[in-house]
PDB file of C-alpha atoms in Angstrom:
ATOM      1  CA  UNK A  29     -33.980  30.325  50.488  1.00 46.00           C
ATOM      2  CA  UNK A  30     -32.976  31.892  53.789  1.00 45.00           C
ATOM      3  CA  UNK A  31     -29.816  32.479  55.805  1.00 46.00           C
ATOM      4  CA  UNK A  32     -29.389  33.342  59.458  1.00 48.00           C
ATOM      5  CA  UNK A  33     -28.576  36.980  60.180  1.00 48.00           C
ATOM      6  CA  UNK A  34     -28.206  39.087  63.325  1.00 59.00           C
ATOM      7  CA  UNK A  35     -31.972  39.590  63.478  1.00 60.00           C
ATOM      8  CA  UNK A  36     -33.064  36.105  62.478  1.00 57.00           C
ATOM      9  CA  UNK A  37     -33.738  34.511  59.095  1.00 55.00           C
ATOM     10  CA  UNK A  38     -33.124  36.700  56.052  1.00 48.00           C
ATOM     11  CA  UNK A  39     -34.443  35.794  52.609  1.00 51.00           C
ATOM     12  CA  UNK A  40     -31.854  35.477  49.834  1.00 50.00           C
ATOM     13  CA  UNK A  41     -33.572  36.825  46.689  1.00 52.00           C
ATOM     14  CA  UNK A  42     -31.170  35.268  44.154  1.00 61.00           C
ATOM     15  CA  UNK A  43     -29.446  32.230  45.700  1.00 55.00           C
ATOM     16  CA  UNK A  44     -28.442  30.885  42.284  1.00 62.00           C
ATOM     17  CA  UNK A  45     -26.357  33.971  41.503  1.00 63.00           C
ATOM     18  CA  UNK A  46     -24.568  33.842  44.856  1.00 58.00           C
ATOM     19  CA  UNK A  47     -23.611  30.183  44.480  1.00 60.00           C
ATOM     20  CA  UNK A  48     -22.444  30.474  40.875  1.00 65.00           C
ATOM     21  CA  UNK A  49     -20.440  33.668  41.501  1.00 66.00           C
ATOM     22  CA  UNK A  50     -17.927  31.671  43.563  1.00 68.00           C
ATOM     23  CA  UNK A  51     -17.653  28.754  41.150  1.00 73.00           C
ATOM     24  CA  UNK A  52     -14.020  27.982  40.199  1.00 74.00           C
ATOM     25  CA  UNK A  53     -13.060  28.131  36.515  1.00 80.00           C
ATOM     26  CA  UNK A  54     -11.442  25.431  34.400  1.00 81.00           C
ATOM     27  CA  UNK A  55     -11.630  22.816  37.152  1.00 88.00           C
ATOM     28  CA  UNK A  56     -12.538  19.148  36.792  1.00 94.00           C
ATOM     29  CA  UNK A  57     -15.222  17.622  38.993  1.00 95.00           C
ATOM     30  CA  UNK A  58     -17.641  20.560  38.788  1.00 95.00           C
ATOM     31  CA  UNK A  59     -21.012  20.703  37.044  1.00 95.00           C
ATOM     32  CA  UNK A  60     -23.939  23.101  37.306  1.00 95.00           C
ATOM     33  CA  UNK A  61     -27.434  21.713  37.851  1.00 95.00           C
ATOM     34  CA  UNK A  62     -30.940  22.956  38.562  1.00 93.00           C
ATOM     35  CA  UNK A  63     -33.484  21.753  41.110  1.00 90.00           C
ATOM     36  CA  UNK A  64     -36.957  23.016  41.965  1.00 91.00           C
ATOM     37  CA  UNK A  65     -37.994  24.312  45.365  1.00 85.00           C
ATOM     38  CA  UNK A  66     -41.731  24.415  44.873  1.00 83.00           C
ATOM     39  CA  UNK A  67     -42.088  26.348  41.617  1.00 84.00           C
ATOM     40  CA  UNK A  68     -38.789  28.166  42.045  1.00 87.00           C
ATOM     41  CA  UNK A  69     -35.730  26.919  40.110  1.00 91.00           C
ATOM     42  CA  UNK A  70     -32.432  26.957  41.998  1.00 89.00           C
ATOM     43  CA  UNK A  71     -29.141  26.685  40.135  1.00 91.00           C
ATOM     44  CA  UNK A  72     -26.517  24.784  42.089  1.00 90.00           C
ATOM     45  CA  UNK A  73     -22.892  23.784  41.691  1.00 93.00           C
ATOM     46  CA  UNK A  74     -22.100  20.117  42.203  1.00 95.00           C
ATOM     47  CA  UNK A  75     -18.507  19.276  43.066  1.00 95.00           C
ATOM     48  CA  UNK A  76     -16.865  15.878  43.058  1.00 97.00           C
ATOM     49  CA  UNK A  77     -13.433  14.779  44.155  1.00 97.00           C
ATOM     50  CA  UNK A  78     -12.230  11.330  43.124  1.00 97.00           C
ATOM     51  CA  UNK A  79      -8.866  10.227  44.531  1.00 96.00           C
ATOM     52  CA  UNK A  80      -7.014   6.931  44.685  1.00 94.00           C
ATOM     53  CA  UNK A  81      -7.946   5.084  47.863  1.00 93.00           C
ATOM     54  CA  UNK A  82      -5.366   3.709  50.284  1.00 91.00           C
ATOM     55  CA  UNK A  83      -7.895   1.133  51.505  1.00 87.00           C
ATOM     56  CA  UNK A  84      -9.232  -2.011  49.788  1.00 85.00           C
ATOM     57  CA  UNK A  85     -12.684  -0.398  49.577  1.00 86.00           C
ATOM     58  CA  UNK A  86     -13.039   3.226  48.568  1.00 90.00           C
ATOM     59  CA  UNK A  87     -14.683   5.739  50.896  1.00 94.00           C
ATOM     60  CA  UNK A  88     -17.931   7.454  49.870  1.00 96.00           C
ATOM     61  CA  UNK A  89     -19.111  10.823  51.213  1.00 96.00           C
ATOM     62  CA  UNK A  90     -22.070  12.958  50.107  1.00 97.00           C
ATOM     63  CA  UNK A  91     -22.918  16.446  51.396  1.00 96.00           C
ATOM     64  CA  UNK A  92     -26.122  18.018  50.089  1.00 94.00           C
ATOM     65  CA  UNK A  93     -27.167  14.917  48.140  1.00 94.00           C
ATOM     66  CA  UNK A  94     -28.641  11.590  49.199  1.00 95.00           C
ATOM     67  CA  UNK A  95     -25.833   9.148  49.973  1.00 96.00           C
ATOM     68  CA  UNK A  96     -27.684   6.092  48.672  1.00 96.00           C
ATOM     69  CA  UNK A  97     -28.579   7.887  45.450  1.00 96.00           C
ATOM     70  CA  UNK A  98     -24.939   8.803  44.944  1.00 97.00           C
ATOM     71  CA  UNK A  99     -23.925   5.157  45.425  1.00 96.00           C
ATOM     72  CA  UNK A 100     -26.548   4.119  42.872  1.00 97.00           C
ATOM     73  CA  UNK A 101     -25.205   6.596  40.306  1.00 97.00           C
ATOM     74  CA  UNK A 102     -21.657   5.392  40.931  1.00 97.00           C
ATOM     75  CA  UNK A 103     -22.810   1.802  40.353  1.00 97.00           C
ATOM     76  CA  UNK A 104     -24.460   2.807  37.060  1.00 97.00           C
ATOM     77  CA  UNK A 105     -21.291   4.575  35.887  1.00 97.00           C
ATOM     78  CA  UNK A 106     -19.135   1.593  36.858  1.00 96.00           C
ATOM     79  CA  UNK A 107     -21.384  -0.921  35.099  1.00 96.00           C
ATOM     80  CA  UNK A 108     -22.379   1.051  32.001  1.00 95.00           C
ATOM     81  CA  UNK A 109     -19.212   3.088  31.396  1.00 95.00           C
ATOM     82  CA  UNK A 110     -16.547   0.834  32.944  1.00 94.00           C
ATOM     83  CA  UNK A 111     -15.281   3.602  35.224  1.00 95.00           C
ATOM     84  CA  UNK A 112     -13.300   2.219  38.166  1.00 92.00           C
ATOM     85  CA  UNK A 113     -14.751   4.120  41.106  1.00 95.00           C
ATOM     86  CA  UNK A 114     -14.199   1.103  43.371  1.00 92.00           C
ATOM     87  CA  UNK A 115     -10.472   1.910  43.406  1.00 91.00           C
ATOM     88  CA  UNK A 116     -11.107   5.450  44.590  1.00 96.00           C
ATOM     89  CA  UNK A 117     -12.441   7.549  47.439  1.00 97.00           C
ATOM     90  CA  UNK A 118     -15.380   9.601  46.182  1.00 97.00           C
ATOM     91  CA  UNK A 119     -16.593  12.865  47.693  1.00 97.00           C
ATOM     92  CA  UNK A 120     -19.644  14.758  46.425  1.00 97.00           C
ATOM     93  CA  UNK A 121     -20.516  18.227  47.674  1.00 95.00           C
ATOM     94  CA  UNK A 122     -23.278  20.659  46.736  1.00 93.00           C
ATOM     95  CA  UNK A 123     -21.879  24.165  47.110  1.00 87.00           C
ATOM     96  CA  UNK A 124     -23.718  26.723  49.215  1.00 77.00           C
ATOM     97  CA  UNK A 125     -25.397  24.232  51.536  1.00 79.00           C
ATOM     98  CA  UNK A 126     -28.214  23.528  49.066  1.00 82.00           C
ATOM     99  CA  UNK A 127     -29.969  20.159  49.391  1.00 87.00           C
ATOM    100  CA  UNK A 128     -30.604  18.324  46.115  1.00 89.00           C
ATOM    101  CA  UNK A 129     -33.569  16.079  46.820  1.00 88.00           C
ATOM    102  CA  UNK A 130     -35.065  15.358  43.410  1.00 91.00           C
ATOM    103  CA  UNK A 131     -34.052  12.981  40.590  1.00 93.00           C
ATOM    104  CA  UNK A 132     -33.376  15.856  38.167  1.00 95.00           C
ATOM    105  CA  UNK A 133     -30.002  16.312  39.898  1.00 96.00           C
ATOM    106  CA  UNK A 134     -28.842  12.875  38.685  1.00 97.00           C
ATOM    107  CA  UNK A 135     -27.350  14.051  35.387  1.00 98.00           C
ATOM    108  CA  UNK A 136     -25.314  16.908  36.850  1.00 97.00           C
ATOM    109  CA  UNK A 137     -24.107  14.644  39.688  1.00 97.00           C
ATOM    110  CA  UNK A 138     -23.099  11.943  37.196  1.00 98.00           C
ATOM    111  CA  UNK A 139     -21.305  14.447  34.973  1.00 97.00           C
ATOM    112  CA  UNK A 140     -19.414  15.842  37.962  1.00 97.00           C
ATOM    113  CA  UNK A 141     -18.394  12.287  38.913  1.00 98.00           C
ATOM    114  CA  UNK A 142     -17.251  11.467  35.377  1.00 97.00           C
ATOM    115  CA  UNK A 143     -15.336  14.746  35.242  1.00 97.00           C
ATOM    116  CA  UNK A 144     -13.745  13.991  38.610  1.00 96.00           C
ATOM    117  CA  UNK A 145     -12.497  10.526  37.724  1.00 96.00           C
ATOM    118  CA  UNK A 146     -11.322  11.374  34.180  1.00 95.00           C
ATOM    119  CA  UNK A 147      -9.961  14.836  35.093  1.00 94.00           C
ATOM    120  CA  UNK A 148     -11.837  16.261  32.105  1.00 95.00           C
ATOM    121  CA  UNK A 149     -13.390  19.713  32.467  1.00 95.00           C
ATOM    122  CA  UNK A 150     -17.050  20.551  31.980  1.00 95.00           C
ATOM    123  CA  UNK A 151     -17.238  23.982  30.287  1.00 93.00           C
ATOM    124  CA  UNK A 152     -18.347  26.839  32.534  1.00 91.00           C
ATOM    125  CA  UNK A 153     -21.173  27.700  30.131  1.00 93.00           C
ATOM    126  CA  UNK A 154     -22.778  24.239  30.471  1.00 95.00           C
ATOM    127  CA  UNK A 155     -25.590  23.172  32.794  1.00 96.00           C
ATOM    128  CA  UNK A 156     -27.293  19.767  32.965  1.00 97.00           C
ATOM    129  CA  UNK A 157     -30.423  18.252  34.457  1.00 96.00           C
ATOM    130  CA  UNK A 158     -32.174  14.908  34.050  1.00 97.00           C
ATOM    131  CA  UNK A 159     -32.961  11.669  35.868  1.00 97.00           C
ATOM    132  CA  UNK A 160     -30.753   8.638  35.251  1.00 98.00           C
ATOM    133  CA  UNK A 161     -32.109   5.098  35.188  1.00 97.00           C
ATOM    134  CA  UNK A 162     -30.262   1.870  35.983  1.00 97.00           C
ATOM    135  CA  UNK A 163     -29.527   1.234  32.309  1.00 96.00           C
ATOM    136  CA  UNK A 164     -27.838   4.609  31.977  1.00 96.00           C
ATOM    137  CA  UNK A 165     -30.821   6.166  30.232  1.00 97.00           C
ATOM    138  CA  UNK A 166     -31.655   9.828  30.827  1.00 98.00           C
ATOM    139  CA  UNK A 167     -35.315  10.314  31.747  1.00 97.00           C
ATOM    140  CA  UNK A 168     -37.517  13.395  31.427  1.00 96.00           C
ATOM    141  CA  UNK A 169     -38.013  15.785  34.334  1.00 96.00           C
ATOM    142  CA  UNK A 170     -40.801  18.202  35.271  1.00 94.00           C
ATOM    143  CA  UNK A 171     -40.859  22.029  35.103  1.00 94.00           C
ATOM    144  CA  UNK A 172     -38.444  22.066  32.174  1.00 95.00           C
ATOM    145  CA  UNK A 173     -39.517  25.583  31.127  1.00 94.00           C
ATOM    146  CA  UNK A 174     -38.644  27.050  34.526  1.00 94.00           C
ATOM    147  CA  UNK A 175     -35.269  25.305  34.593  1.00 95.00           C
ATOM    148  CA  UNK A 176     -34.280  26.419  31.102  1.00 96.00           C
ATOM    149  CA  UNK A 177     -35.402  30.004  31.719  1.00 94.00           C
ATOM    150  CA  UNK A 178     -33.345  30.232  34.931  1.00 93.00           C
ATOM    151  CA  UNK A 179     -30.291  28.721  33.220  1.00 94.00           C
ATOM    152  CA  UNK A 180     -30.539  31.285  30.423  1.00 94.00           C
ATOM    153  CA  UNK A 181     -30.955  34.109  32.956  1.00 91.00           C
ATOM    154  CA  UNK A 182     -27.703  33.123  34.638  1.00 90.00           C
ATOM    155  CA  UNK A 183     -25.813  33.094  31.347  1.00 90.00           C
ATOM    156  CA  UNK A 184     -25.528  29.390  30.504  1.00 94.00           C
ATOM    157  CA  UNK A 185     -25.312  28.887  26.744  1.00 95.00           C
ATOM    158  CA  UNK A 186     -25.270  25.070  26.572  1.00 97.00           C
ATOM    159  CA  UNK A 187     -28.114  23.277  28.349  1.00 97.00           C
ATOM    160  CA  UNK A 188     -27.993  19.469  28.518  1.00 98.00           C
ATOM    161  CA  UNK A 189     -31.450  18.046  29.130  1.00 97.00           C
ATOM    162  CA  UNK A 190     -33.370  14.804  28.542  1.00 97.00           C
ATOM    163  CA  UNK A 191     -34.215  14.233  24.900  1.00 96.00           C
ATOM    164  CA  UNK A 192     -37.858  13.660  25.861  1.00 96.00           C
ATOM    165  CA  UNK A 193     -37.981  17.212  27.248  1.00 96.00           C
ATOM    166  CA  UNK A 194     -36.622  18.712  24.033  1.00 93.00           C
ATOM    167  CA  UNK A 195     -39.886  19.971  22.587  1.00 86.00           C
ATOM    168  CA  UNK A 196     -40.694  22.713  20.097  1.00 77.00           C
ATOM    169  CA  UNK A 197     -42.314  24.982  22.685  1.00 84.00           C
ATOM    170  CA  UNK A 198     -38.980  25.514  24.482  1.00 88.00           C
ATOM    171  CA  UNK A 199     -37.842  28.960  23.376  1.00 87.00           C
ATOM    172  CA  UNK A 200     -34.306  30.216  24.018  1.00 92.00           C
ATOM    173  CA  UNK A 201     -32.405  33.289  22.805  1.00 92.00           C
ATOM    174  CA  UNK A 202     -29.939  33.123  19.935  1.00 93.00           C
ATOM    175  CA  UNK A 203     -26.624  31.684  21.050  1.00 94.00           C
ATOM    176  CA  UNK A 204     -28.152  29.274  23.562  1.00 95.00           C
ATOM    177  CA  UNK A 205     -27.870  25.618  22.582  1.00 96.00           C
ATOM    178  CA  UNK A 206     -30.329  23.030  23.901  1.00 96.00           C
ATOM    179  CA  UNK A 207     -28.800  19.551  23.720  1.00 97.00           C
ATOM    180  CA  UNK A 208     -31.099  16.574  24.211  1.00 97.00           C
ATOM    181  CA  UNK A 209     -29.529  13.327  25.447  1.00 97.00           C
ATOM    182  CA  UNK A 210     -31.110   9.902  25.838  1.00 97.00           C
ATOM    183  CA  UNK A 211     -28.282   8.170  27.712  1.00 97.00           C
ATOM    184  CA  UNK A 212     -25.296   8.970  29.884  1.00 96.00           C
ATOM    185  CA  UNK A 213     -22.759   8.102  27.168  1.00 95.00           C
ATOM    186  CA  UNK A 214     -23.804  11.093  25.094  1.00 96.00           C
ATOM    187  CA  UNK A 215     -22.490  13.621  27.632  1.00 95.00           C
ATOM    188  CA  UNK A 216     -18.842  12.610  27.128  1.00 94.00           C
ATOM    189  CA  UNK A 217     -18.374  14.739  24.018  1.00 94.00           C
ATOM    190  CA  UNK A 218     -19.189  17.839  26.051  1.00 93.00           C
ATOM    191  CA  UNK A 219     -16.170  17.417  28.331  1.00 93.00           C
ATOM    192  CA  UNK A 220     -12.702  18.610  27.409  1.00 87.00           C
ATOM    193  CA  UNK A 221      -9.096  18.489  28.510  1.00 81.00           C
ATOM    194  CA  UNK A 222      -7.949  21.418  30.651  1.00 71.00           C
ATOM    195  CA  UNK A 223      -5.785  22.738  27.797  1.00 65.00           C
ATOM    196  CA  UNK A 224      -8.698  22.931  25.357  1.00 66.00           C
ATOM    197  CA  UNK A 225     -11.043  25.904  25.015  1.00 63.00           C
ATOM    198  CA  UNK A 226     -14.808  25.969  25.603  1.00 58.00           C
ATOM    199  CA  UNK A 227     -17.113  25.620  22.619  1.00 52.00           C
TER     200      UNK A 227
END
């Protein structure tokens, strides 16, 4: 990852740390995710804002994530979880200007959207990655070892990942909880009201 400096492009050695350092605490509509750039895992913060629309059809905006993919995820959440996004304007932003261009971002995007519309908070120590199918199922992703290792390095202690990826060879330090999920419904128990404390 590079940024433009006075003398041209400058490599950012730890982009994940920079992005997560500015992440707001105890705020709904925010979820951490992990994408791969080649063989390098990048932790990102996904933000969503869901507000009541003043128009018959809600507005949709995506920055850093494919617009059509966002609309697909919204449709899945409306159909499978009966969430009324059609009444709302929906904005999705990936902090730090990072582009999420792989299906593994689906789960963190969906969790940010659910958090945004329900005003429930995703704990700061939680990160999620996985592909979501049209039935609401969570599908396995590649490079799971790299993703988990990077999440642990940045201090995440609850890692939500596809159940199919939850294999015995995944080793994490004591105090880190790997949670395998097979469908989108199973992530709801990991969200909390703003007055509650993290696990």
